[in-house]
Short mmCIF file of C-alpha atoms and ligand atoms in Angstrom, two decimals:
data_model
loop_
_atom_site.label_atom_id
_atom_site.label_comp_id
_atom_site.label_asym_id
_atom_site.label_seq_id
_atom_site.Cartn_x
_atom_site.Cartn_y
_atom_site.Cartn_z
CA UNK A 205 6.27 -8.54 -21.44
CA UNK A 206 2.71 -7.78 -22.58
CA UNK A 207 2.57 -4.21 -23.77
CA UNK A 208 -1.00 -3.54 -22.64
CA UNK A 209 -1.18 0.06 -21.48
CA UNK A 210 -3.85 -0.89 -18.97
CA UNK A 211 -1.77 -3.68 -17.42
CA UNK A 212 -2.25 -2.23 -13.92
CA UNK A 213 -5.98 -2.95 -14.01
CA UNK A 214 -5.39 -6.70 -13.95
CA UNK A 215 -2.22 -6.66 -11.88
CA UNK A 216 -1.57 -8.07 -8.43
CA UNK A 217 0.96 -5.90 -6.62
CA UNK A 218 3.45 -7.06 -4.01
CA UNK A 219 4.99 -4.55 -1.61
CA UNK A 220 8.60 -5.22 -0.63
CA UNK A 221 10.84 -3.73 2.00
CA UNK A 222 14.21 -4.39 0.38
CA UNK A 223 15.91 -4.05 3.75
CA UNK A 224 13.82 -6.86 5.22
CA UNK A 225 13.49 -9.22 2.27
CA UNK A 226 16.76 -11.05 1.57
CA UNK A 227 20.39 -10.25 2.34
CA UNK A 228 22.84 -11.43 -0.34
CA UNK A 229 26.13 -10.26 1.17
CA UNK A 230 25.93 -11.10 4.85
CA UNK A 231 25.87 -7.53 6.19
CA UNK A 232 22.55 -8.16 7.91
CA UNK A 233 20.50 -5.88 5.64
CA UNK A 234 18.36 -7.08 2.77
CA UNK A 235 19.52 -5.80 -0.60
CA UNK A 236 18.65 -5.63 -4.29
CA UNK A 237 20.65 -8.72 -5.18
CA UNK A 238 18.86 -10.62 -2.45
CA UNK A 239 15.53 -9.58 -3.91
CA UNK A 240 16.73 -10.61 -7.35
CA UNK A 241 17.55 -14.08 -5.99
CA UNK A 242 13.95 -14.37 -4.80
CA UNK A 243 12.24 -13.34 -8.02
CA UNK A 244 11.48 -16.98 -8.79
CA UNK A 245 9.55 -17.17 -5.54
CA UNK A 246 7.50 -14.10 -6.48
CA UNK A 247 6.94 -15.48 -9.93
CA UNK A 248 5.69 -18.73 -8.42
CA UNK A 249 3.31 -16.79 -6.18
CA UNK A 250 2.04 -15.19 -9.38
CA UNK A 251 2.32 -11.47 -8.71
CA UNK A 252 2.57 -8.97 -11.58
CA UNK A 253 4.26 -5.96 -10.10
CA UNK A 254 6.65 -5.30 -7.22
CA UNK A 255 6.35 -2.07 -5.28
CA UNK A 256 9.82 -1.29 -3.99
CA UNK A 257 9.80 0.70 -0.79
CA UNK A 258 12.42 3.51 -0.75
CA UNK A 259 15.94 2.39 -1.68
CA UNK A 260 17.46 5.85 -1.88
CA UNK A 261 20.39 7.00 0.27
CA UNK A 262 18.86 8.05 3.57
CA UNK A 263 19.70 8.42 7.26
CA UNK A 264 16.77 6.00 7.73
CA UNK A 265 14.95 8.00 10.34
CA UNK A 266 11.74 7.21 8.51
CA UNK A 267 12.86 3.97 6.91
CA UNK A 268 14.02 5.67 3.73
CA UNK A 269 11.02 7.98 3.32
CA UNK A 270 13.62 10.57 4.36
CA UNK A 271 15.71 10.80 1.21
CA UNK A 272 19.14 12.41 1.16
CA UNK A 273 19.91 11.76 -2.53
CA UNK A 274 17.17 11.17 -5.11
CA UNK A 275 19.29 9.77 -7.92
CA UNK A 276 21.11 6.94 -6.26
CA UNK A 277 20.66 3.67 -4.40
CA UNK A 278 21.66 3.42 -0.74
CA UNK A 279 24.94 1.52 -0.47
CA UNK A 280 23.28 -0.83 2.03
CA UNK A 281 20.98 -2.04 -0.74
CA UNK A 282 23.51 -2.14 -3.60
CA UNK A 283 24.02 0.22 -6.50
CA UNK A 284 22.38 1.41 -9.69
CA UNK A 285 23.75 -1.53 -11.66
CA UNK A 286 22.15 -3.92 -9.19
CA UNK A 287 18.86 -2.16 -9.70
CA UNK A 288 19.19 -2.34 -13.50
CA UNK A 289 19.96 -6.02 -13.21
CA UNK A 290 16.95 -6.56 -10.93
CA UNK A 291 14.65 -4.71 -13.33
CA UNK A 292 16.01 -6.74 -16.25
CA UNK A 293 15.46 -10.07 -14.51
CA UNK A 294 12.01 -9.07 -13.29
CA UNK A 295 10.94 -7.97 -16.76
CA UNK A 296 12.20 -11.24 -18.19
CA UNK A 297 9.78 -12.99 -15.82
CA UNK A 298 6.93 -10.65 -16.79
CA UNK A 299 7.10 -8.80 -13.47
CA UNK A 300 7.06 -5.02 -13.42
CA UNK A 301 8.63 -2.82 -10.75
CA UNK A 302 7.35 0.46 -9.39
CA UNK A 303 9.10 2.41 -6.66
CA UNK A 304 8.30 4.99 -4.05
CA UNK A 305 8.66 8.59 -5.17
CA UNK A 306 8.70 10.83 -2.13
CA UNK A 307 7.82 14.26 -3.44
CA UNK A 308 6.56 16.12 -0.42
CA UNK A 309 9.71 16.20 1.67
CA UNK A 310 13.39 15.29 1.86
CA UNK A 311 15.65 14.26 4.71
CA UNK A 312 17.22 17.11 6.65
CA UNK A 313 20.50 15.56 5.48
CA UNK A 314 19.76 16.24 1.83
CA UNK A 315 22.30 18.65 0.29
CA UNK A 316 19.42 20.97 -0.67
CA UNK A 317 18.33 21.33 2.94
CA UNK A 318 21.88 21.75 4.21
CA UNK A 319 22.42 24.60 1.75
CA UNK A 320 18.97 26.01 2.45
CA UNK A 321 19.37 26.22 6.20
CA UNK A 322 22.91 27.61 6.13
CA UNK A 323 22.51 30.61 3.88
CA UNK A 324 19.57 32.94 3.31
CA UNK A 325 20.99 33.88 -0.08
CA UNK A 326 21.50 30.35 -1.29
CA UNK A 327 19.48 29.40 -4.38
CA UNK A 328 18.29 26.48 -2.26
CA UNK A 329 16.79 28.67 0.47
CA UNK A 330 13.57 28.72 -1.45
CA UNK A 331 13.48 24.90 -1.81
CA UNK A 332 11.91 24.65 1.65
CA UNK A 333 9.28 26.58 3.58
CA UNK A 334 10.79 29.02 6.07
CA UNK A 335 8.98 31.36 8.40
CA UNK A 336 9.72 33.74 11.28
CA UNK A 337 6.61 32.53 13.04
CA UNK A 338 5.17 29.12 13.79
CA UNK A 339 1.63 30.47 13.58
CA UNK A 340 1.08 30.05 9.84
CA UNK A 341 -1.16 27.32 8.37
CA UNK A 342 -2.79 26.60 11.72
CA UNK A 343 -5.58 24.65 10.04
CA UNK A 344 -3.24 21.87 8.91
CA UNK A 345 -3.52 18.81 11.12
CA UNK A 346 -0.53 16.97 12.60
CA UNK A 347 -0.10 13.49 11.14
CA UNK A 348 2.51 11.83 13.36
CA UNK A 349 0.57 12.62 16.52
CA UNK A 350 2.64 10.37 18.77
CA UNK A 351 5.93 12.11 18.00
CA UNK A 352 5.29 15.64 16.71
CA UNK A 353 3.50 18.51 18.41
CA UNK A 354 3.77 21.05 15.60
CA UNK A 355 4.25 21.18 11.84
CA UNK A 356 6.90 23.86 12.40
CA UNK A 357 10.38 23.29 13.86
CA UNK A 358 12.82 26.02 14.84
CA UNK A 359 16.17 25.73 13.09
CA UNK A 360 19.09 27.39 14.90
CA UNK A 361 21.26 27.50 11.83
CA UNK A 362 18.64 29.10 9.65
CA UNK A 363 17.28 31.39 12.35
CA UNK A 364 13.75 30.52 11.18
CA UNK A 365 11.10 27.84 11.49
CA UNK A 366 10.70 25.24 8.74
CA UNK A 367 7.52 23.44 7.74
CA UNK A 368 7.12 19.65 7.89
CA UNK A 369 4.03 17.44 7.72
CA UNK A 370 5.83 14.35 9.04
CA UNK A 371 8.88 13.99 11.32
CA UNK A 372 10.89 17.14 11.99
CA UNK A 373 13.77 15.35 10.24
CA UNK A 374 11.69 15.54 7.03
CA UNK A 375 11.40 19.18 5.91
CA UNK A 376 8.69 19.74 3.29
CA UNK A 377 9.79 20.88 -0.13
CA UNK A 378 8.38 24.18 -1.33
CA UNK A 379 6.36 23.35 -4.43
CA UNK A 380 5.74 27.02 -5.08
CA UNK A 381 9.34 27.10 -6.25
CA UNK A 382 9.60 26.33 -10.00
CA UNK A 383 13.07 24.93 -9.33
CA UNK A 384 11.61 22.32 -6.93
CA UNK A 385 8.94 21.42 -9.45
CA UNK A 386 11.64 20.82 -12.05
CA UNK A 387 13.84 18.82 -9.70
CA UNK A 388 11.07 16.25 -9.19
CA UNK A 389 10.61 15.93 -12.95
CA UNK A 390 14.33 15.25 -13.25
CA UNK A 391 14.13 12.61 -10.54
CA UNK A 392 11.19 10.90 -12.23
CA UNK A 393 12.97 10.94 -15.59
CA UNK A 394 16.10 9.44 -14.04
CA UNK A 395 14.29 6.35 -12.77
CA UNK A 396 12.01 5.95 -15.76
CA UNK A 397 15.03 5.99 -18.07
CA UNK A 398 16.54 3.27 -15.92
CA UNK A 399 13.49 1.12 -16.64
CA UNK A 400 11.24 1.56 -13.61
CA UNK A 401 7.57 0.99 -14.51
CA UNK A 402 6.14 3.79 -12.43
CA UNK A 403 5.84 5.28 -9.00
CA UNK A 404 3.86 4.99 -5.84
CA UNK A 405 3.75 8.71 -5.17
CA UNK A 406 4.08 9.19 -1.43
CA UNK A 407 2.03 11.63 0.63
CA UNK A 408 0.72 13.66 -2.32
CA UNK A 409 -2.08 15.66 -0.63
CA UNK A 410 0.42 17.90 1.11
CA UNK A 411 2.51 19.39 -1.70
CA UNK A 412 1.20 22.96 -1.42
CA UNK A 413 0.21 25.15 1.54
CA UNK A 414 -2.34 27.95 1.55
CA UNK A 415 -3.47 30.02 4.53
CA UNK A 416 -6.99 29.30 5.77
CA UNK A 417 -7.06 25.77 4.31
CA UNK A 418 -6.22 22.33 5.66
CA UNK A 419 -3.25 22.43 3.25
CA UNK A 420 -4.44 19.17 1.75
CA UNK A 421 -5.73 18.36 -1.75
CA UNK A 422 -5.28 21.93 -2.99
CA UNK A 423 -5.95 22.83 -6.65
CA UNK A 424 -2.27 23.76 -7.06
CA UNK A 425 -1.33 20.22 -6.01
CA UNK A 426 -3.60 18.71 -8.66
CA UNK A 427 -2.27 21.07 -11.32
CA UNK A 428 1.30 20.01 -10.60
CA UNK A 429 0.47 16.30 -10.56
CA UNK A 430 -1.30 16.65 -13.92
CA UNK A 431 1.89 18.08 -15.37
CA UNK A 432 3.85 15.15 -13.99
CA UNK A 433 1.42 12.71 -15.61
CA UNK A 434 1.51 14.55 -18.92
CA UNK A 435 5.28 14.33 -18.99
CA UNK A 436 5.16 10.60 -18.25
CA UNK A 437 2.41 10.00 -20.77
CA UNK A 438 4.37 11.74 -23.50
CA UNK A 439 7.78 10.29 -22.84
CA UNK A 440 7.09 7.03 -21.01
CA UNK A 441 3.65 5.75 -22.00
CA UNK A 442 2.52 2.69 -20.07
CA UNK A 443 4.36 3.69 -16.90
CA UNK A 444 2.08 4.42 -13.99
CA UNK A 445 1.48 6.80 -11.12
CA UNK A 446 -0.14 5.37 -8.00
CA UNK A 447 -1.50 7.90 -5.55
CA UNK A 448 -1.02 7.62 -1.80
CA UNK A 449 -3.70 9.94 -0.45
CA UNK A 450 -5.15 8.78 2.84
CA UNK A 451 -8.45 10.56 2.26
CA UNK A 452 -12.18 9.98 1.78
CA UNK A 453 -13.19 8.58 -1.62
CA UNK A 454 -14.69 11.89 -2.74
CA UNK A 455 -11.37 13.60 -1.96
CA UNK A 456 -9.30 10.95 -3.72
CA UNK A 457 -11.54 11.09 -6.79
CA UNK A 458 -9.95 14.35 -8.07
CA UNK A 459 -6.53 12.65 -8.11
CA UNK A 460 -7.76 10.64 -11.09
CA UNK A 461 -8.71 13.90 -12.86
CA UNK A 462 -10.31 13.19 -16.21
CA UNK A 463 -8.01 10.23 -16.59
CA UNK A 464 -5.16 12.73 -16.85
CA UNK A 465 -3.73 12.64 -13.33
CA UNK A 466 -3.10 9.32 -11.51
CA UNK A 467 -3.91 5.98 -13.13
CA UNK A 468 -4.23 4.42 -9.69
CA UNK A 469 -5.12 5.47 -6.18
CA UNK A 470 -5.21 3.59 -2.89
CA UNK A 471 -8.68 3.21 -1.47
CA UNK A 472 -7.84 3.84 2.18
CA UNK A 473 -11.32 3.88 3.79
CA UNK A 474 -12.32 0.48 2.47
CA UNK A 475 -9.51 -1.20 4.42
CA UNK A 476 -10.69 -0.70 8.03
CA UNK A 477 -14.23 -1.52 6.90
CA UNK A 478 -13.13 -4.91 5.64
CA UNK A 479 -11.81 -5.57 9.14
CA UNK A 480 -15.01 -4.16 10.65
CA UNK A 481 -17.17 -6.43 8.51
CA UNK A 482 -15.28 -9.48 9.69
CA UNK A 483 -15.53 -8.60 13.37
CA UNK A 484 -19.19 -7.61 13.18
CA UNK A 485 -20.11 -10.51 10.92
CA UNK A 486 -21.96 -8.07 8.63
CA UNK A 487 -21.06 -6.20 5.47
CA UNK A 488 -22.98 -2.96 6.14
CA UNK A 489 -19.93 -0.72 6.58
CA UNK A 490 -18.33 -2.10 3.46
CA UNK A 491 -21.50 -1.52 1.46
CA UNK A 492 -21.77 1.98 2.82
CA UNK A 493 -18.23 3.01 1.80
CA UNK A 494 -18.49 1.40 -1.63
CA UNK A 495 -21.80 3.18 -2.09
CA UNK A 496 -20.06 6.41 -1.22
CA UNK A 497 -17.21 5.78 -3.69
CA UNK A 498 -17.68 7.82 -6.85
CA UNK A 499 -17.08 6.27 -10.26
CA UNK A 500 -13.61 6.84 -11.68
CA UNK A 501 -12.52 7.34 -15.30
CA UNK A 502 -12.44 4.25 -17.49
CA UNK A 503 -8.66 3.85 -17.55
CA UNK A 504 -8.21 4.38 -13.81
CA UNK A 505 -8.13 1.84 -11.05
CA UNK A 506 -8.34 1.67 -7.27
CA UNK A 507 -5.68 -0.18 -5.31
CA UNK A 508 -6.92 -2.10 -2.32
CA UNK A 509 -4.89 -3.58 0.50
CA UNK A 510 -5.27 -5.15 3.91
CA UNK A 511 -1.98 -4.23 5.49
CA UNK A 512 1.15 -2.32 4.58
CA UNK A 513 4.35 -1.05 6.22
CA UNK A 514 2.52 1.59 8.25
CA UNK A 515 0.08 1.26 11.10
CA UNK A 516 -3.38 0.00 10.09
CA UNK A 517 -4.64 3.54 9.68
CA UNK A 518 -7.92 4.56 11.27
CA UNK A 519 -7.94 8.11 9.95
CA UNK A 520 -10.83 7.34 7.61
CA UNK A 521 -13.36 6.21 10.25
CA UNK A 522 -15.45 8.16 12.76
CA UNK A 523 -14.09 8.67 16.32
CA UNK A 524 -16.61 6.07 17.61
CA UNK A 525 -15.61 3.54 14.98
CA UNK A 526 -11.95 4.17 15.77
CA UNK A 527 -12.53 3.52 19.44
CA UNK A 528 -14.36 0.33 18.56
CA UNK A 529 -11.60 -0.82 16.20
CA UNK A 530 -8.99 -0.18 18.88
CA UNK A 531 -11.04 -2.17 21.41
CA UNK A 532 -11.47 -5.05 18.99
CA UNK A 533 -8.10 -5.19 17.29
CA UNK A 534 -5.66 -3.42 19.64
CA UNK A 535 -6.59 -4.53 23.14
CA UNK A 536 -3.10 -3.83 24.54
CA UNK A 537 -1.70 -0.29 24.72
CA UNK A 538 1.50 -1.13 22.78
CA UNK A 539 -0.60 -2.09 19.77
CA UNK A 540 -1.82 1.45 19.04
CA UNK A 541 0.17 3.99 17.07
CA UNK A 542 -0.90 7.49 16.03
CA UNK A 543 -4.47 6.96 14.76
CA UNK A 544 -3.93 3.30 14.02
CA UNK A 545 -2.86 -0.20 14.95
CA UNK A 546 0.70 -1.40 14.46
CA UNK A 547 0.01 -5.06 13.79
CA UNK A 548 0.30 -7.50 10.92
CA UNK A 549 -2.53 -9.33 9.25
CA UNK A 550 -2.20 -12.79 10.85
CA UNK A 551 -2.06 -11.62 14.50
CA UNK A 552 -4.92 -9.16 13.84
CA UNK A 553 -7.02 -12.15 12.83
CA UNK A 554 -5.97 -14.31 15.79
CA UNK A 555 -3.83 -16.30 13.39
CA UNK A 556 -7.06 -18.04 12.39
CA UNK A 557 -6.51 -19.55 8.97
CA UNK A 558 -10.20 -19.32 8.07
CA UNK A 559 -10.32 -15.59 8.74
CA UNK A 560 -7.02 -14.95 6.97
CA UNK A 561 -8.25 -16.74 3.86
CA UNK A 562 -11.64 -15.08 3.94
CA UNK A 563 -10.19 -11.59 4.20
CA UNK A 564 -7.89 -12.40 1.28
CA UNK A 565 -10.90 -13.63 -0.65
CA UNK A 566 -12.30 -10.12 -0.29
CA UNK A 567 -8.97 -8.50 -1.18
CA UNK A 568 -8.80 -10.45 -4.43
CA UNK A 569 -12.42 -10.06 -5.50
CA UNK A 570 -13.54 -6.56 -4.49
CA UNK A 571 -13.14 -3.85 -7.16
CA UNK A 572 -9.57 -2.63 -7.61
CA UNK A 573 -6.11 -4.09 -7.91
CA UNK A 574 -4.89 -5.88 -4.79
CA UNK A 575 -1.62 -5.05 -3.06
CA UNK A 576 -0.10 -7.77 -0.92
CA UNK A 577 2.34 -6.86 1.84
CA UNK A 578 5.44 -9.09 1.86
CA UNK A 579 5.12 -11.97 4.28
CA UNK A 580 1.33 -11.80 4.53
CA UNK A 581 1.12 -14.59 1.94
CA UNK A 582 2.60 -16.91 4.56
CA UNK A 583 0.82 -15.29 7.51
CA UNK A 584 3.88 -13.72 9.12
CA UNK A 585 3.53 -12.22 12.59
CA UNK A 586 4.77 -8.98 14.13
CA UNK A 587 7.13 -8.00 16.92
CA UNK A 588 5.56 -5.50 19.29
CA UNK A 589 8.83 -5.02 21.20
CA UNK A 590 10.18 -3.02 18.26
CA UNK A 591 9.30 0.69 18.29
CA UNK A 592 7.06 2.69 15.94
CA UNK A 593 6.14 0.72 12.78
CA UNK A 594 9.23 -1.50 12.90
CA UNK A 595 7.29 -4.38 14.41
CA UNK A 596 5.60 -4.99 11.04
CA UNK A 597 8.83 -4.60 9.09
CA UNK A 598 10.74 -7.63 10.37
CA UNK A 599 12.78 -9.88 8.03
CA UNK A 600 11.09 -12.28 5.66
CA UNK A 601 11.02 -15.79 7.08
CA UNK A 602 12.49 -18.00 4.36
CA UNK A 603 13.28 -21.16 6.30
CA UNK A 604 13.96 -22.52 9.78
CA UNK A 605 17.76 -22.22 9.72
CA UNK A 606 19.38 -19.61 12.00
CA UNK A 607 18.24 -16.10 11.01
CA UNK A 608 15.41 -17.46 8.91
CA UNK A 609 17.50 -17.85 5.78
CA UNK A 610 17.30 -14.06 5.59
CA UNK A 611 20.96 -13.36 6.28
CA UNK A 612 24.22 -15.16 6.91
CA UNK A 613 25.30 -12.22 9.08
CA UNK A 614 23.88 -10.38 12.03
CA UNK A 615 20.33 -9.29 11.16
CA UNK A 616 19.61 -5.54 11.34
CA UNK A 617 16.69 -6.15 13.67
CA UNK A 618 14.88 -8.75 15.72
CA UNK A 619 12.64 -11.34 14.12
CA UNK A 620 9.08 -12.21 15.02
CA UNK A 621 9.02 -14.15 18.29
CA UNK A 622 6.70 -16.83 19.62
CA UNK A 623 4.28 -19.05 17.70
CA UNK A 624 4.78 -17.25 14.42
CA UNK A 625 8.58 -17.15 14.52
CA UNK A 626 10.58 -18.56 11.62
CA UNK A 627 11.03 -21.94 13.21
CA UNK A 628 7.26 -22.42 13.12
CA UNK A 629 6.37 -20.42 10.07
CA UNK A 630 8.46 -20.01 6.94
CA UNK A 631 8.36 -20.05 3.17
CA UNK A 632 10.21 -23.34 2.79
CA UNK A 633 7.76 -25.40 4.78
CA UNK A 634 4.76 -23.71 3.17
CA UNK A 635 6.09 -24.41 -0.30
CA UNK A 636 6.27 -28.09 0.59
CA UNK A 637 2.79 -28.22 2.06
CA UNK A 638 0.10 -28.06 -0.62
CA UNK A 639 -2.43 -27.07 2.04
CA UNK A 640 -0.46 -24.08 3.30
CA UNK A 641 -1.65 -20.49 3.26
CA UNK A 642 0.96 -19.75 0.57
CA UNK A 643 -0.67 -22.25 -1.77
CA UNK A 644 -4.12 -20.91 -0.91
CA UNK A 645 -3.07 -17.37 -1.84
CA UNK A 646 -1.24 -18.59 -4.93
CA UNK A 647 -4.44 -20.29 -6.05
CA UNK A 648 -6.50 -17.13 -5.56
CA UNK A 649 -3.96 -15.07 -7.53
CA UNK A 650 -3.88 -17.67 -10.31
CA UNK A 651 -7.67 -17.72 -10.62
CA UNK A 652 -7.83 -13.96 -10.55
CA UNK A 653 -5.30 -13.70 -13.38
CA UNK A 654 -7.47 -15.86 -15.62
CA UNK A 655 -10.61 -13.78 -15.10
CA UNK A 656 -10.64 -10.16 -16.22
CA UNK A 657 -13.92 -9.58 -14.36
CA UNK A 658 -11.97 -9.13 -11.13
CA UNK A 659 -9.73 -6.34 -12.41
CA UNK A 660 -11.98 -4.74 -14.98
CA UNK A 661 -15.52 -5.74 -14.26
CA UNK A 662 -18.35 -3.94 -12.56
CA UNK A 663 -19.59 -5.00 -9.15
CA UNK A 664 -23.15 -5.49 -8.01
CA UNK A 665 -24.24 -6.51 -4.51
CA UNK A 666 -26.41 -9.61 -4.43
CA UNK A 667 -29.18 -9.69 -1.91
CA UNK A 668 -28.98 -13.03 -0.14
CA UNK A 669 -31.42 -12.26 2.64
CA UNK A 670 -28.64 -12.86 5.13
CA UNK A 671 -26.60 -9.86 6.39
CA UNK A 672 -23.69 -12.12 7.42
CA UNK A 673 -22.98 -12.86 3.77
CA UNK A 674 -21.04 -10.40 1.64
CA UNK A 675 -22.30 -11.49 -1.76
CA UNK A 676 -21.54 -9.72 -5.00
CA UNK A 677 -21.39 -10.28 -8.69
CA UNK A 678 -18.38 -9.29 -10.76
CA UNK A 679 -19.12 -8.94 -14.46
CA UNK A 680 -17.06 -8.13 -17.52
CA UNK A 681 -18.29 -8.72 -21.04
CA UNK A 682 -19.82 -12.20 -20.90
CA UNK A 683 -17.94 -13.29 -17.78
CA UNK A 684 -20.03 -13.39 -14.60
CA UNK A 685 -18.64 -14.42 -11.23
CA UNK A 686 -20.60 -14.64 -8.01
CA UNK A 687 -18.55 -14.17 -4.84
CA UNK A 688 -20.00 -15.23 -1.51
CA UNK A 689 -18.16 -14.55 1.76
CA UNK A 690 -19.52 -15.77 5.07
CA UNK A 691 -18.35 -13.09 7.51
CA UNK A 692 -19.60 -14.89 10.58
CA UNK A 693 -18.21 -17.55 12.86
CA UNK A 694 -21.24 -19.77 12.40
CA UNK A 695 -22.74 -21.66 9.51
CA UNK A 696 -25.08 -19.48 7.46
CA UNK A 697 -27.91 -20.23 5.08
CA UNK A 698 -28.76 -17.91 2.27
CA UNK A 699 -31.30 -17.54 -0.47
CA UNK A 700 -30.24 -16.66 -3.97
CA UNK A 701 -32.58 -14.62 -6.16
CA UNK A 702 -33.68 -16.53 -9.29
CA UNK A 703 -31.49 -14.46 -11.61
CA UNK A 704 -28.38 -15.73 -9.76
CA UNK A 705 -29.24 -19.40 -9.86
CA UNK A 706 -27.76 -21.66 -12.50
CA UNK A 707 -24.86 -23.88 -13.31
CA UNK A 708 -21.48 -22.68 -12.16
CA UNK A 709 -17.88 -23.70 -11.76
CA UNK A 710 -16.40 -23.22 -8.32
CA UNK A 711 -13.21 -21.47 -9.42
CA UNK A 712 -11.22 -22.40 -6.35
CA UNK A 713 -11.98 -26.13 -6.40
CA UNK A 714 -12.78 -26.54 -10.12
CA UNK A 715 -15.99 -28.40 -9.22
CA UNK A 716 -19.07 -27.85 -11.38
CA UNK A 717 -22.41 -27.51 -9.65
CA UNK A 718 -25.91 -26.29 -10.05
CA UNK A 719 -26.77 -23.56 -7.57
CA UNK A 720 -30.41 -23.30 -6.63
CA UNK A 721 -32.23 -20.96 -4.36
CA UNK A 722 -30.74 -22.05 -1.06
CA UNK A 723 -27.12 -22.43 -0.14
CA UNK A 724 -25.25 -22.96 3.07
CA UNK A 725 -21.79 -21.71 3.94
CA UNK A 726 -19.51 -22.96 6.70
CA UNK A 727 -18.10 -20.44 9.20
CA UNK A 728 -15.85 -17.93 7.38
CA UNK A 729 -16.22 -19.87 4.12
CA UNK A 730 -16.02 -18.19 0.73
CA UNK A 731 -16.97 -19.21 -2.78
CA UNK A 732 -16.04 -17.80 -6.18
CA UNK A 733 -18.61 -19.18 -8.64
CA UNK A 734 -18.41 -18.60 -12.37
CA UNK A 735 -21.57 -18.98 -14.41
CA UNK A 736 -21.35 -21.41 -17.29
CA UNK A 737 -23.23 -19.24 -19.69
CA UNK A 738 -20.58 -16.51 -19.26
C1 GLC B 1079 3.81 7.76 3.82
C2 GLC B 1079 4.52 6.46 4.10
C3 GLC B 1079 5.03 6.46 5.50
C4 GLC B 1079 5.96 7.63 5.70
C5 GLC B 1079 5.26 8.94 5.32
C6 GLC B 1079 6.23 10.06 5.24
O1 GLC B 1079 2.65 7.90 4.56
O2 GLC B 1079 3.66 5.39 3.85
O3 GLC B 1079 5.71 5.26 5.79
O4 GLC B 1079 6.38 7.69 7.04
O5 GLC B 1079 4.66 8.85 4.04
O6 GLC B 1079 7.06 9.93 4.11
#
């Protein structure tokens, strides 16, 4: 394993729901051994780091983001030895593993909460936020709008209200308690000692509450997170913290601190704008948000993504833009959820191979490290009959045998139905077909890995005189790569300024060519051109 401390800047991440990936023991649930069996597949795809969604014991009322025991693996998924074995095998293949660290809240079935609610004198009372009134912190918004009508829930046993930013089955921890602060350090140490390469820190803006504020991004929250980083830096250098803060770029910027808080942060607002640019056939919104994105410290890195396990969130757009996005991408009522769209990448793009490839071209070439959501590399569909976000969390489609090669037992959920079901779309057939989406994505990842400009380089928009073209230069040391994406459904001509003309290698086809002032791109075509003199 290369011991480069900045490994995350070049890395391609792959997000896995262990439950939905591969079942090794026939109980119908994916598990750690199943994932281990599929490491060769991930290695072939070329990813550098797996992001494991929560594998902790949990009543699964929020798919494991409701943890009932922080220092164990849910029996459904295996045990700690299975995890050690998985980490060992992954590392042997040069693949790192980060996992979700849910700091903000626990499950209401966690022993801390049980003790807290049952006894006012318990040392755990103070682990959560109790109140006689539900009128405190009125300026904090509700996040799960479709299911919750307040951030306070009355608890009979406790005789008080408790505070929660997500489901009422997920009471928020009280970070004003030094004991809680220490507990999270202990949890982090536990997993880092086991060999985990870092954490995707879940829902970090909400750790502290203060009256008269939105209770998001508070200075106390940053101070705590800096301590967490310092501890990791001292004892586990090279391990990373990735920030999940669904906020505007200027509000995420402080999570990087002076390079002493998070190494990485998701860039949420760029995501809907990538989809907007494709539908409008113009890159204006993308340019606007990148222009509004402040620089980050040298050793830090954005993470960009197209889809994940949640709804395609539209929190970071204006109300008008949200309405427009819903009209364009969620025409049926069952497709909306909270402030978003509960659909997968392929169906969002009409299962149009050209659009799916083009949007991935942007994912792999815009600044930041890309995060792929499992199954999107083969263009998996969704199942809108399943409630909440479960429709985008269906089992991986390995082959066309019964139950998709996912399980020999009774699967925990339904599969995707219709044109994109596993009989029509699966890993096995795509591996065999050199022209499949899988091979297209594999190629992009492979090219990206060979060119540090994508992970580390600066980006400069190139004026092509044609608004339908998203054209930009990525540059690192002497390496210069011109990326051209035709966002429109028609052929487009463009004019390249003199400074961008010259002899290039088309990185995706390996052809050499001389690019002059005018170029033409087919509908939804994309080019990654590397200058020879680089
Ligand atoms: C994050 C997760 C989401 C979860 C929530 C509460 O936003 O991505 O899936 O429901 O946190 O833990």
